PDB file of C-alpha atoms in Angstrom:
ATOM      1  CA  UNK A   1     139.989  80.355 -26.877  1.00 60.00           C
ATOM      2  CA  UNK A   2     142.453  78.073 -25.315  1.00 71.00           C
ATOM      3  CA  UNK A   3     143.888  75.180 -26.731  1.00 81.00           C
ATOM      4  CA  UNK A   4     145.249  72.420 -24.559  1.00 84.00           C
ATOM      5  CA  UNK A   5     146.600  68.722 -24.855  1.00 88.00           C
ATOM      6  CA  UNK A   6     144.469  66.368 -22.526  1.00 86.00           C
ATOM      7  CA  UNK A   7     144.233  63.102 -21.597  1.00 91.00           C
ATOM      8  CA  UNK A   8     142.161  61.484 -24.045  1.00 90.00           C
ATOM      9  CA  UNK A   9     140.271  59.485 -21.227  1.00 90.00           C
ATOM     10  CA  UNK A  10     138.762  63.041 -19.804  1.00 90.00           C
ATOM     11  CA  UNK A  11     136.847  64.169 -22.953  1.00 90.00           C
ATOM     12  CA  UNK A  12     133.247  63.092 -22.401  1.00 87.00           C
ATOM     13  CA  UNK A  13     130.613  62.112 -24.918  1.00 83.00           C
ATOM     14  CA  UNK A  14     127.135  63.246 -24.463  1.00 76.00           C
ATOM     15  CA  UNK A  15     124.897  60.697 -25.632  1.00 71.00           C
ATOM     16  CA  UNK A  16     122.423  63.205 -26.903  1.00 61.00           C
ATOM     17  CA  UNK A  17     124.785  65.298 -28.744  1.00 60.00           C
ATOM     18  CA  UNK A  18     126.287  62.309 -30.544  1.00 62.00           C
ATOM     19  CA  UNK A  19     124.053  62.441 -33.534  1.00 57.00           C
ATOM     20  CA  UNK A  20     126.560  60.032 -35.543  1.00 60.00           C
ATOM     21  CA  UNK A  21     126.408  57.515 -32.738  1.00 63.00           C
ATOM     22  CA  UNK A  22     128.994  54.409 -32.249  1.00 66.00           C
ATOM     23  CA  UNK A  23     128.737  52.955 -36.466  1.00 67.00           C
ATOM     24  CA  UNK A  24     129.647  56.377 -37.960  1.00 72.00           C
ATOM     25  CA  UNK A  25     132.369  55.129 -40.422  1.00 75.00           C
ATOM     26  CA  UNK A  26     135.987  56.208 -39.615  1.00 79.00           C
ATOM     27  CA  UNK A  27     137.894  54.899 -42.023  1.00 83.00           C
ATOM     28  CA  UNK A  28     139.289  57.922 -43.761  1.00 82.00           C
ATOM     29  CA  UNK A  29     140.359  59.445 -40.051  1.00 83.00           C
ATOM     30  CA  UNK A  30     141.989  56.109 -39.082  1.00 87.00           C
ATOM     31  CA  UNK A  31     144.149  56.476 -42.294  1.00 85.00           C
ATOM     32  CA  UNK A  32     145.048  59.837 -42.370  1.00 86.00           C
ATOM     33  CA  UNK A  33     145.544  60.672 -38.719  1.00 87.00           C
ATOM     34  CA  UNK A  34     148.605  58.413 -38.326  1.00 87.00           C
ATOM     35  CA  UNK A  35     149.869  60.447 -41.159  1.00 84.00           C
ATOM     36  CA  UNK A  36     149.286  64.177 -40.851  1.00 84.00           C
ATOM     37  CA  UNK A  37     147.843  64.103 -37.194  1.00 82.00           C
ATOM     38  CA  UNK A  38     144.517  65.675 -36.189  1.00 83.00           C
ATOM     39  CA  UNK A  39     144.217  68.938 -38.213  1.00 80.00           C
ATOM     40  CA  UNK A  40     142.052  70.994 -35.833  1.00 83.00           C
ATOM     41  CA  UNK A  41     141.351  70.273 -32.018  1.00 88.00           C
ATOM     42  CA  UNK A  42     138.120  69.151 -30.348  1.00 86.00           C
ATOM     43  CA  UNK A  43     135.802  71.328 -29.467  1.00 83.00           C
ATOM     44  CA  UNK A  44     135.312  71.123 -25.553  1.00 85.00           C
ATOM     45  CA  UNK A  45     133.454  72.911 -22.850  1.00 83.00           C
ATOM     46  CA  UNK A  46     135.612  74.175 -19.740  1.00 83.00           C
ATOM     47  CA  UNK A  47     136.616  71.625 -17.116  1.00 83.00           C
ATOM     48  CA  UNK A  48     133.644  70.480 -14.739  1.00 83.00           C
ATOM     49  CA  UNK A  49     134.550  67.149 -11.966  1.00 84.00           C
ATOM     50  CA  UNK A  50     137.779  66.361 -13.848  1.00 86.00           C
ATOM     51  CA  UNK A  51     136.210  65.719 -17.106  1.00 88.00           C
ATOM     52  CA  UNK A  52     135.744  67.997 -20.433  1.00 87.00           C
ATOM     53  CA  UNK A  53     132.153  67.773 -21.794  1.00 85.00           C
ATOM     54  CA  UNK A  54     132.852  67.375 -26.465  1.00 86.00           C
ATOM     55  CA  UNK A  55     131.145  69.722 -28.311  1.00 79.00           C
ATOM     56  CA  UNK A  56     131.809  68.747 -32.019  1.00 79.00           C
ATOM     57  CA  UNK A  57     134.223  66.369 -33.135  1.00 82.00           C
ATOM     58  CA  UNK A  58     132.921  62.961 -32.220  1.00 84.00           C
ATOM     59  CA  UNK A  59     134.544  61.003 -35.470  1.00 84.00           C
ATOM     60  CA  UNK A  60     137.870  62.514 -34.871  1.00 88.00           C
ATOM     61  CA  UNK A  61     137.532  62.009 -30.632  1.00 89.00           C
ATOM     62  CA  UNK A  62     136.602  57.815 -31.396  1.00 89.00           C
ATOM     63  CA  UNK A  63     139.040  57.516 -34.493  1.00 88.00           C
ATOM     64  CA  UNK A  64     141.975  58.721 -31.760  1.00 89.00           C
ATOM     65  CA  UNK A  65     140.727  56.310 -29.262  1.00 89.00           C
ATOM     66  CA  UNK A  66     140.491  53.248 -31.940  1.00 88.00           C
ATOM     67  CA  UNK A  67     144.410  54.241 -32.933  1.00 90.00           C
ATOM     68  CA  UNK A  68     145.328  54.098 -29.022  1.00 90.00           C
ATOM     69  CA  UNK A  69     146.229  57.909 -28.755  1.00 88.00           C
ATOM     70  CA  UNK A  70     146.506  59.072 -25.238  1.00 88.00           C
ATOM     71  CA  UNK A  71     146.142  62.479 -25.460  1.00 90.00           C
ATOM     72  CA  UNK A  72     144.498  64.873 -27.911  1.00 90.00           C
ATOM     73  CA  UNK A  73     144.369  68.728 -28.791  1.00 89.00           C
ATOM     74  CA  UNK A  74     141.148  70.308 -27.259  1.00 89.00           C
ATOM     75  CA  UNK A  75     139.846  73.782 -27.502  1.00 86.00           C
ATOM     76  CA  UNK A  76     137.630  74.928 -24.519  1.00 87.00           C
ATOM     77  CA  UNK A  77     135.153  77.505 -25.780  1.00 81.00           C
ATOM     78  CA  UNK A  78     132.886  79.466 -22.936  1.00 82.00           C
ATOM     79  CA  UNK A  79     128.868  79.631 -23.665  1.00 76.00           C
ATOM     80  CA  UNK A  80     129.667  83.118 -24.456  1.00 82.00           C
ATOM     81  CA  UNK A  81     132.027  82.226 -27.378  1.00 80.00           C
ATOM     82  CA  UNK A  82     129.457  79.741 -28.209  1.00 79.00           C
ATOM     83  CA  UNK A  83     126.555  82.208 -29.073  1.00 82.00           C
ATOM     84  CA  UNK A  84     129.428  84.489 -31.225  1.00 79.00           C
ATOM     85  CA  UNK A  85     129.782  81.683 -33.074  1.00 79.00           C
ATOM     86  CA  UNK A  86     125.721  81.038 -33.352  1.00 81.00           C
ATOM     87  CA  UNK A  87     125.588  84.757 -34.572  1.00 79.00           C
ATOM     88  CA  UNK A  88     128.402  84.363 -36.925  1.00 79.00           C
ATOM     89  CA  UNK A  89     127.004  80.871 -38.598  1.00 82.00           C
ATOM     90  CA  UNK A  90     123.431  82.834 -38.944  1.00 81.00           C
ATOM     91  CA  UNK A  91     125.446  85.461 -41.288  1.00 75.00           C
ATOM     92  CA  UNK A  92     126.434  82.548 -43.102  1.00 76.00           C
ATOM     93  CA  UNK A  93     122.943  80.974 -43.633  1.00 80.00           C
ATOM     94  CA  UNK A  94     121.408  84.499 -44.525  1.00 75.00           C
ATOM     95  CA  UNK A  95     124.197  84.552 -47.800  1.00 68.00           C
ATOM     96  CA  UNK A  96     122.028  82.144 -49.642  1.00 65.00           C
ATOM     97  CA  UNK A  97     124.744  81.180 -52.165  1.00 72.00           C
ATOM     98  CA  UNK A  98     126.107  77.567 -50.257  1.00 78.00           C
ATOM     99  CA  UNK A  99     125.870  74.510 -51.497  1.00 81.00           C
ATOM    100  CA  UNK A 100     122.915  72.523 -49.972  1.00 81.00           C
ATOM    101  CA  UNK A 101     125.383  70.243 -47.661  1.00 84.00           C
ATOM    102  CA  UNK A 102     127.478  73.233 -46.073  1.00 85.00           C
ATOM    103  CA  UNK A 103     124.428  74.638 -45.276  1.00 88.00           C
ATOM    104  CA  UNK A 104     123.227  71.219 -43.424  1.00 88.00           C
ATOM    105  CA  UNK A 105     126.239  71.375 -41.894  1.00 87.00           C
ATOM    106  CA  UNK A 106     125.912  74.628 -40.555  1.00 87.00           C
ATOM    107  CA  UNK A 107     122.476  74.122 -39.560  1.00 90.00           C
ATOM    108  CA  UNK A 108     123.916  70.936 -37.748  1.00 88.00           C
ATOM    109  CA  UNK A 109     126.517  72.981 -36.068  1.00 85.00           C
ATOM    110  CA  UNK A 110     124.037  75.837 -34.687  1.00 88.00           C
ATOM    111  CA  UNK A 111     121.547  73.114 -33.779  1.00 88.00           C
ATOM    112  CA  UNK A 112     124.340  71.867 -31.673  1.00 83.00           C
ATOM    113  CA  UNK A 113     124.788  75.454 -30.206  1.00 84.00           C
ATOM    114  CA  UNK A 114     121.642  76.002 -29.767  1.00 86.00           C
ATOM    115  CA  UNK A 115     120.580  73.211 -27.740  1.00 82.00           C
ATOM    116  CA  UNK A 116     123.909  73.735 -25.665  1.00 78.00           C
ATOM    117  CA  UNK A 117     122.512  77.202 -24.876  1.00 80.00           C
ATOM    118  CA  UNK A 118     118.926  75.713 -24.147  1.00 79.00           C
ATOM    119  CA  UNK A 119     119.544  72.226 -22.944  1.00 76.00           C
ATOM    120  CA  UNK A 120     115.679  71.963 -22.359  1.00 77.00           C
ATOM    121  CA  UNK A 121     115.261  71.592 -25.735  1.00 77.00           C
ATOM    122  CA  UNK A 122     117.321  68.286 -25.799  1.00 71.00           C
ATOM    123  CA  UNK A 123     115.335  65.155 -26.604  1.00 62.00           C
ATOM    124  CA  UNK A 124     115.294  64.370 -22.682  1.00 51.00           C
ATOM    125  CA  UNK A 125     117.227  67.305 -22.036  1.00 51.00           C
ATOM    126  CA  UNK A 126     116.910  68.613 -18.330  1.00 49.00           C
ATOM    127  CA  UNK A 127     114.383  71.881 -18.102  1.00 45.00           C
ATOM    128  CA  UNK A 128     115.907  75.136 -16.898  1.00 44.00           C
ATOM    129  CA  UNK A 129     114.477  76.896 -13.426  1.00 37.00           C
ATOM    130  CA  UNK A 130     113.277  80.242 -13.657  1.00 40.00           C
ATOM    131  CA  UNK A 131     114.806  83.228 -12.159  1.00 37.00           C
ATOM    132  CA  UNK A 132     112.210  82.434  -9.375  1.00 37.00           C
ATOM    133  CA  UNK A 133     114.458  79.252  -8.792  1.00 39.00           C
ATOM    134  CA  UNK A 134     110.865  77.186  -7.863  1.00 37.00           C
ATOM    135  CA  UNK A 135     110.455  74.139  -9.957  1.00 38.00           C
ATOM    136  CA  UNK A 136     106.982  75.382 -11.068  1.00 39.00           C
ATOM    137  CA  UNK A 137     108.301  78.341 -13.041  1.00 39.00           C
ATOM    138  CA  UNK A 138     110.150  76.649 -15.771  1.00 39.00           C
ATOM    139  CA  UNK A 139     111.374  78.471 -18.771  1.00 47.00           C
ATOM    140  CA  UNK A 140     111.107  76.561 -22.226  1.00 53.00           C
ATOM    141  CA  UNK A 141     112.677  77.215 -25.076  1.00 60.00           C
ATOM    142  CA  UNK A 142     111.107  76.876 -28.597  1.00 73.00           C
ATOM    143  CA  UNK A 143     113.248  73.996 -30.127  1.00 86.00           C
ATOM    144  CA  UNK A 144     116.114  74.555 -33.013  1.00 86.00           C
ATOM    145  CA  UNK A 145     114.185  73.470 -35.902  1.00 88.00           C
ATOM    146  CA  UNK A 146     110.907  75.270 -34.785  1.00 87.00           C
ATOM    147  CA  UNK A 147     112.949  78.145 -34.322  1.00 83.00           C
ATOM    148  CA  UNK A 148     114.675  78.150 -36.851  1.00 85.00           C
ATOM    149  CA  UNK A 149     111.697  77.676 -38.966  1.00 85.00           C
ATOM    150  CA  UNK A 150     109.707  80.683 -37.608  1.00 82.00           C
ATOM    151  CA  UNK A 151     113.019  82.989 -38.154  1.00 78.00           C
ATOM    152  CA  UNK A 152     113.747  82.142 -41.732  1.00 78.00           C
ATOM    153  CA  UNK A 153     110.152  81.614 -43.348  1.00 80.00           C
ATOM    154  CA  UNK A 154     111.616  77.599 -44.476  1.00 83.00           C
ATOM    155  CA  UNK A 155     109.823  74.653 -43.283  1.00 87.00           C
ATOM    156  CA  UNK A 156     110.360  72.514 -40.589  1.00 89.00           C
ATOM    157  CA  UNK A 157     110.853  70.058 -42.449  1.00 90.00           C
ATOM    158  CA  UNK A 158     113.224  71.221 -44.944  1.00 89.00           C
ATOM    159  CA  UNK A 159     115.809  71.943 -41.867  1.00 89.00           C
ATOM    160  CA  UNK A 160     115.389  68.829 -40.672  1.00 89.00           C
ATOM    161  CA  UNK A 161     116.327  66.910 -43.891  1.00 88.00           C
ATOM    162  CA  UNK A 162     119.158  68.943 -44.380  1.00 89.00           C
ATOM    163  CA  UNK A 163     120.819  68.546 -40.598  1.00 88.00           C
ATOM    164  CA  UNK A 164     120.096  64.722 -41.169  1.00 87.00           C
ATOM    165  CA  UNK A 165     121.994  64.790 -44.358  1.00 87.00           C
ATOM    166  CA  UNK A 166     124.363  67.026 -43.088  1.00 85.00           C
ATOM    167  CA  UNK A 167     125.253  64.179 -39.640  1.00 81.00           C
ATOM    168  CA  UNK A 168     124.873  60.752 -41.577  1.00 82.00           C
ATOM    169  CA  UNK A 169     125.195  61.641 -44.931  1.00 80.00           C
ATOM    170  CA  UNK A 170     128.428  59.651 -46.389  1.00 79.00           C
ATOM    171  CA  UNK A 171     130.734  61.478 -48.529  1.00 81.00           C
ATOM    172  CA  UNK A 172     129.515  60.483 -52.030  1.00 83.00           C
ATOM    173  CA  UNK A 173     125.838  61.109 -50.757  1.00 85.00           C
ATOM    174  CA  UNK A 174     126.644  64.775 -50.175  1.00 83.00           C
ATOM    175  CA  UNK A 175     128.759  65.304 -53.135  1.00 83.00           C
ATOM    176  CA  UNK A 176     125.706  63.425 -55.336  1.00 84.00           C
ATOM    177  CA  UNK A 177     123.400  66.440 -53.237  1.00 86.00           C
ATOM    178  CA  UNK A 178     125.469  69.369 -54.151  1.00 84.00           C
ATOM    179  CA  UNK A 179     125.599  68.360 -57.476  1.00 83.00           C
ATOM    180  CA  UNK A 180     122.213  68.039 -57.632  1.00 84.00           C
ATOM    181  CA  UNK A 181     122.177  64.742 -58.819  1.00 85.00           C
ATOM    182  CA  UNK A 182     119.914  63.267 -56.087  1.00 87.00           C
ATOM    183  CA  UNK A 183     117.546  65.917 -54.397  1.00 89.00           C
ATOM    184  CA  UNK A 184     117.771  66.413 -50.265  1.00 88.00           C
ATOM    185  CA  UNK A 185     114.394  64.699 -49.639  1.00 86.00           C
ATOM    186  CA  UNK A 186     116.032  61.141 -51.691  1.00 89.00           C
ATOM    187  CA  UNK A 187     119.088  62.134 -49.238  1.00 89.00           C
ATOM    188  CA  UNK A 188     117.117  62.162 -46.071  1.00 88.00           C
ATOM    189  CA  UNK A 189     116.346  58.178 -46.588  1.00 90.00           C
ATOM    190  CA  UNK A 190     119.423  57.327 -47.819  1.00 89.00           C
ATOM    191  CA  UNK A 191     121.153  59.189 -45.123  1.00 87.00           C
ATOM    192  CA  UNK A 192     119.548  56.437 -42.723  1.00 86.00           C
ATOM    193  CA  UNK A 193     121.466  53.774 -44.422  1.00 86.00           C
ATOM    194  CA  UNK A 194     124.881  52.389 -43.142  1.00 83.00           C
ATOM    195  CA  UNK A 195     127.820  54.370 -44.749  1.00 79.00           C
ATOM    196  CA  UNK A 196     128.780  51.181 -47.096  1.00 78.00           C
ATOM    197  CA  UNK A 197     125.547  51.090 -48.405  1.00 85.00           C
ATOM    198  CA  UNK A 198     124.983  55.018 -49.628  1.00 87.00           C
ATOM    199  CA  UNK A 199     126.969  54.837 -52.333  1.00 85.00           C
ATOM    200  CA  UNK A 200     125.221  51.945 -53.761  1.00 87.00           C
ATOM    201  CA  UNK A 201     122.041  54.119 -53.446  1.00 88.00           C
ATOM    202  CA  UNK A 202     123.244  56.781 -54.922  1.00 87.00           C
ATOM    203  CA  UNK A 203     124.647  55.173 -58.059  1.00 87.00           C
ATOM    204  CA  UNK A 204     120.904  54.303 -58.487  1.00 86.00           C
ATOM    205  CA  UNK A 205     119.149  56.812 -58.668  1.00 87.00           C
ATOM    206  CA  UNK A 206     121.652  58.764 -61.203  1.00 84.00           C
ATOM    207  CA  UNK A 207     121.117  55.494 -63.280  1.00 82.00           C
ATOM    208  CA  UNK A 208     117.121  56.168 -62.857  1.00 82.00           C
ATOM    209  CA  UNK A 209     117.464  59.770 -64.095  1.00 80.00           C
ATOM    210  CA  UNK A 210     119.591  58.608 -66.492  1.00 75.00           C
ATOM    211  CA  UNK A 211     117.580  56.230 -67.969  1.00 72.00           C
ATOM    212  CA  UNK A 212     114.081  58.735 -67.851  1.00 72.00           C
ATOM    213  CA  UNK A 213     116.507  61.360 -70.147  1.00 66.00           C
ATOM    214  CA  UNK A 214     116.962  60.449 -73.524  1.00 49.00           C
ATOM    215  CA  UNK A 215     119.755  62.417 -74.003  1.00 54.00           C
ATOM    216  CA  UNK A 216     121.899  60.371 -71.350  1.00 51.00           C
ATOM    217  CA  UNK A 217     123.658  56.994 -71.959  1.00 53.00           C
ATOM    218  CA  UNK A 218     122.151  54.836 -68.823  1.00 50.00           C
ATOM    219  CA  UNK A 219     124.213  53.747 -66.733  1.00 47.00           C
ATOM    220  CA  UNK A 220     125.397  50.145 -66.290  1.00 52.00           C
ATOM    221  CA  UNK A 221     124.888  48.287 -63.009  1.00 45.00           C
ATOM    222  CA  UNK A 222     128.926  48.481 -62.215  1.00 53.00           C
ATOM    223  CA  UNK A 223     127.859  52.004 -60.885  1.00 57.00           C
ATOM    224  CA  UNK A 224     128.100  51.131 -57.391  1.00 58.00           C
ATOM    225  CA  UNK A 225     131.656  50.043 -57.500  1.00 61.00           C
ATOM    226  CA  UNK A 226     132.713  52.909 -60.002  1.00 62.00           C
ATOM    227  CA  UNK A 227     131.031  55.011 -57.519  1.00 63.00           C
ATOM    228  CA  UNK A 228     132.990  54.106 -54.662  1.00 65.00           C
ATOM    229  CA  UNK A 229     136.272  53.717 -56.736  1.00 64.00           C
ATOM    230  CA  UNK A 230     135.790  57.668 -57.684  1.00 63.00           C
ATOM    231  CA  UNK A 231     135.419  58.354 -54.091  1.00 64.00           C
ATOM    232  CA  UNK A 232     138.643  56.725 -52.788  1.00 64.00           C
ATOM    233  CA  UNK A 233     140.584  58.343 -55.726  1.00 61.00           C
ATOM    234  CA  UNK A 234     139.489  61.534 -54.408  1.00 60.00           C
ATOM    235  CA  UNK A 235     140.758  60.213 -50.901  1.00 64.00           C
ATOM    236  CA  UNK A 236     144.131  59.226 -52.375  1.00 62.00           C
ATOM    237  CA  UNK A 237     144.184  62.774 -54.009  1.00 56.00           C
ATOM    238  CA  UNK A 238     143.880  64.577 -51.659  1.00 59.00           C
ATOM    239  CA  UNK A 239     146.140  63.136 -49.220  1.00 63.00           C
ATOM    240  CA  UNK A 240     148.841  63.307 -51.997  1.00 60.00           C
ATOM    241  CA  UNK A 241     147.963  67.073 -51.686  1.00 58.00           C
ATOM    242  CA  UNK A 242     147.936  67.408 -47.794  1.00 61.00           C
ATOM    243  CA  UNK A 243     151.239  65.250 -47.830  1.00 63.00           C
ATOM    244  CA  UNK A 244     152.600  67.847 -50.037  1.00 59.00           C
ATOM    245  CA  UNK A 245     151.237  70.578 -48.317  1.00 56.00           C
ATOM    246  CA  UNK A 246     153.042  69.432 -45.027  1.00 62.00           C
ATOM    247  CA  UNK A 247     156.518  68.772 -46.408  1.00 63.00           C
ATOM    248  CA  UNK A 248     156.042  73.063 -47.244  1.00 57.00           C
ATOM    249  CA  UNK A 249     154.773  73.950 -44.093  1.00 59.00           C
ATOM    250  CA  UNK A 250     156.062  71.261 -41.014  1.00 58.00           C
ATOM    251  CA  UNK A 251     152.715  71.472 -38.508  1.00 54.00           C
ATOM    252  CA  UNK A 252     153.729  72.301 -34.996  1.00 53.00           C
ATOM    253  CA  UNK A 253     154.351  69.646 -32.525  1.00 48.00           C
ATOM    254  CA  UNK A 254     150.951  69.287 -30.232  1.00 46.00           C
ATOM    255  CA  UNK A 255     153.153  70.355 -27.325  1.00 45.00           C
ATOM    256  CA  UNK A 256     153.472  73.719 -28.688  1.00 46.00           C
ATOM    257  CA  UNK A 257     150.276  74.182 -29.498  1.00 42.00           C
TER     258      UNK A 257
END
């Protein structure tokens, strides 16, 4: 797969692949971008009318833009590279050992894939001809979800909480899921929230199951802030680490990429 350095005015955003839309929070990119640079490249489909078509990396594509960057790293990946990768992220689902979140997240990623492969499938996507090339033989795929559902014996539904989670869920709402301390359907709805406001949510519920378990101290209504005051210490943390980490092992220049 090729890996170029664009101008960042030619990467295109598909509305209907944007999941995350325009208010996805960006606030840990905008710091630690103008420190240790964009880690991986975008994903991006080949070239089409001057303009590369993003695949994944949305945050990290509007977090450049907001810090005035004029170019960015890309890699172009062909639809045939694409469906290795589906195959490869279905191994990983079949393990049945990840945490709930990784697995949203790779559900999120193949659902991505997937509907890239079968664009009919898109909410408003455009329907594909069929090999007849007349307009009234059109091929339809089943959508991801559906799919997905029929192939691994899960629910509908259950996928779809867990993609939902996996897009807008903020940092502490996906740690708080893997720990089990709030289960994926309380996710879901607190997944719709603003980022600012998850953490708040969060802290209450793991002061209602406190308070139901006798054997727990309840918690006081400071949560919230402690809450969000654990989750920027884990920030500071680990860009301490990935500081360190660099001063080891310089990262190449872009232009050698």
């Amino acid at each position: 797969m090729k890996v170029l350095l664009v101008p960042i005015d030619r990467i295109e955003i598909v509305p209907d692949r944007d999941h995350r839309g325009v208010d996805v929070d960006l606030q840990d990119l905008l710091e630690s971008i103008p420190t240790i640079g964009m880690l991986h490249p975008l994903l991006v489909l080949p070239e089409r009318n001057g303009k590369y078509e993003l695949l994944a990396g949305h945050r990290r594509l509007r977090a450049a833009r907001q810090l005035g960057c004029t170019e960015v790293r890309v890699q172009v990946i062909t639809l045939d590279e694409l469906r290795t990768e589906l195959a490869t992220i279905h191994e990983n689902l079949a393990r049945k050992n990840l945490p709930p979140t990784e697995e949203g997240r790779q559900l999120a990623r193949a659902k991505a894939i997937y509907e890239e492969l079968h664009p009919e499938t898109r909410h408003g996507g455009k329907r594909q001809r069929g090999s007849s090339g007349h307009s009234g033989n059109l091929k339809k795929a089943k959508g991801f979800v559906k799919a997905t559902a029929e192939a691994t014996g899960r629910s509908a539904r259950a996928i779809s909480r867990e993609i939902k989670v996996a897009e807008a869920g903020a940092t502490v709402l996906q740690a708080a899921v893997d720990a089990g301390k709030v289960k994926i359907a309380q996710a879901e709805r607190i997944a719709g929230l603003p980022p600012e406001q998850q953490g708040a949510e969060v802290a209450k519920i793991i002061a209602q199951n406190a308070q139901t378990n006798s054997n727990e101290k309840p918690l006081k209504i400071s949560e919230p802030e402690r809450v969000l005051e654990l989750v920027q210490r884990v920030r500071d943390i680990l860009s301490q680490v990935t500081m360190a980490v660099r001063e080891k092992c310089p990262l190449k220049s872009a232009t050698s990429a």
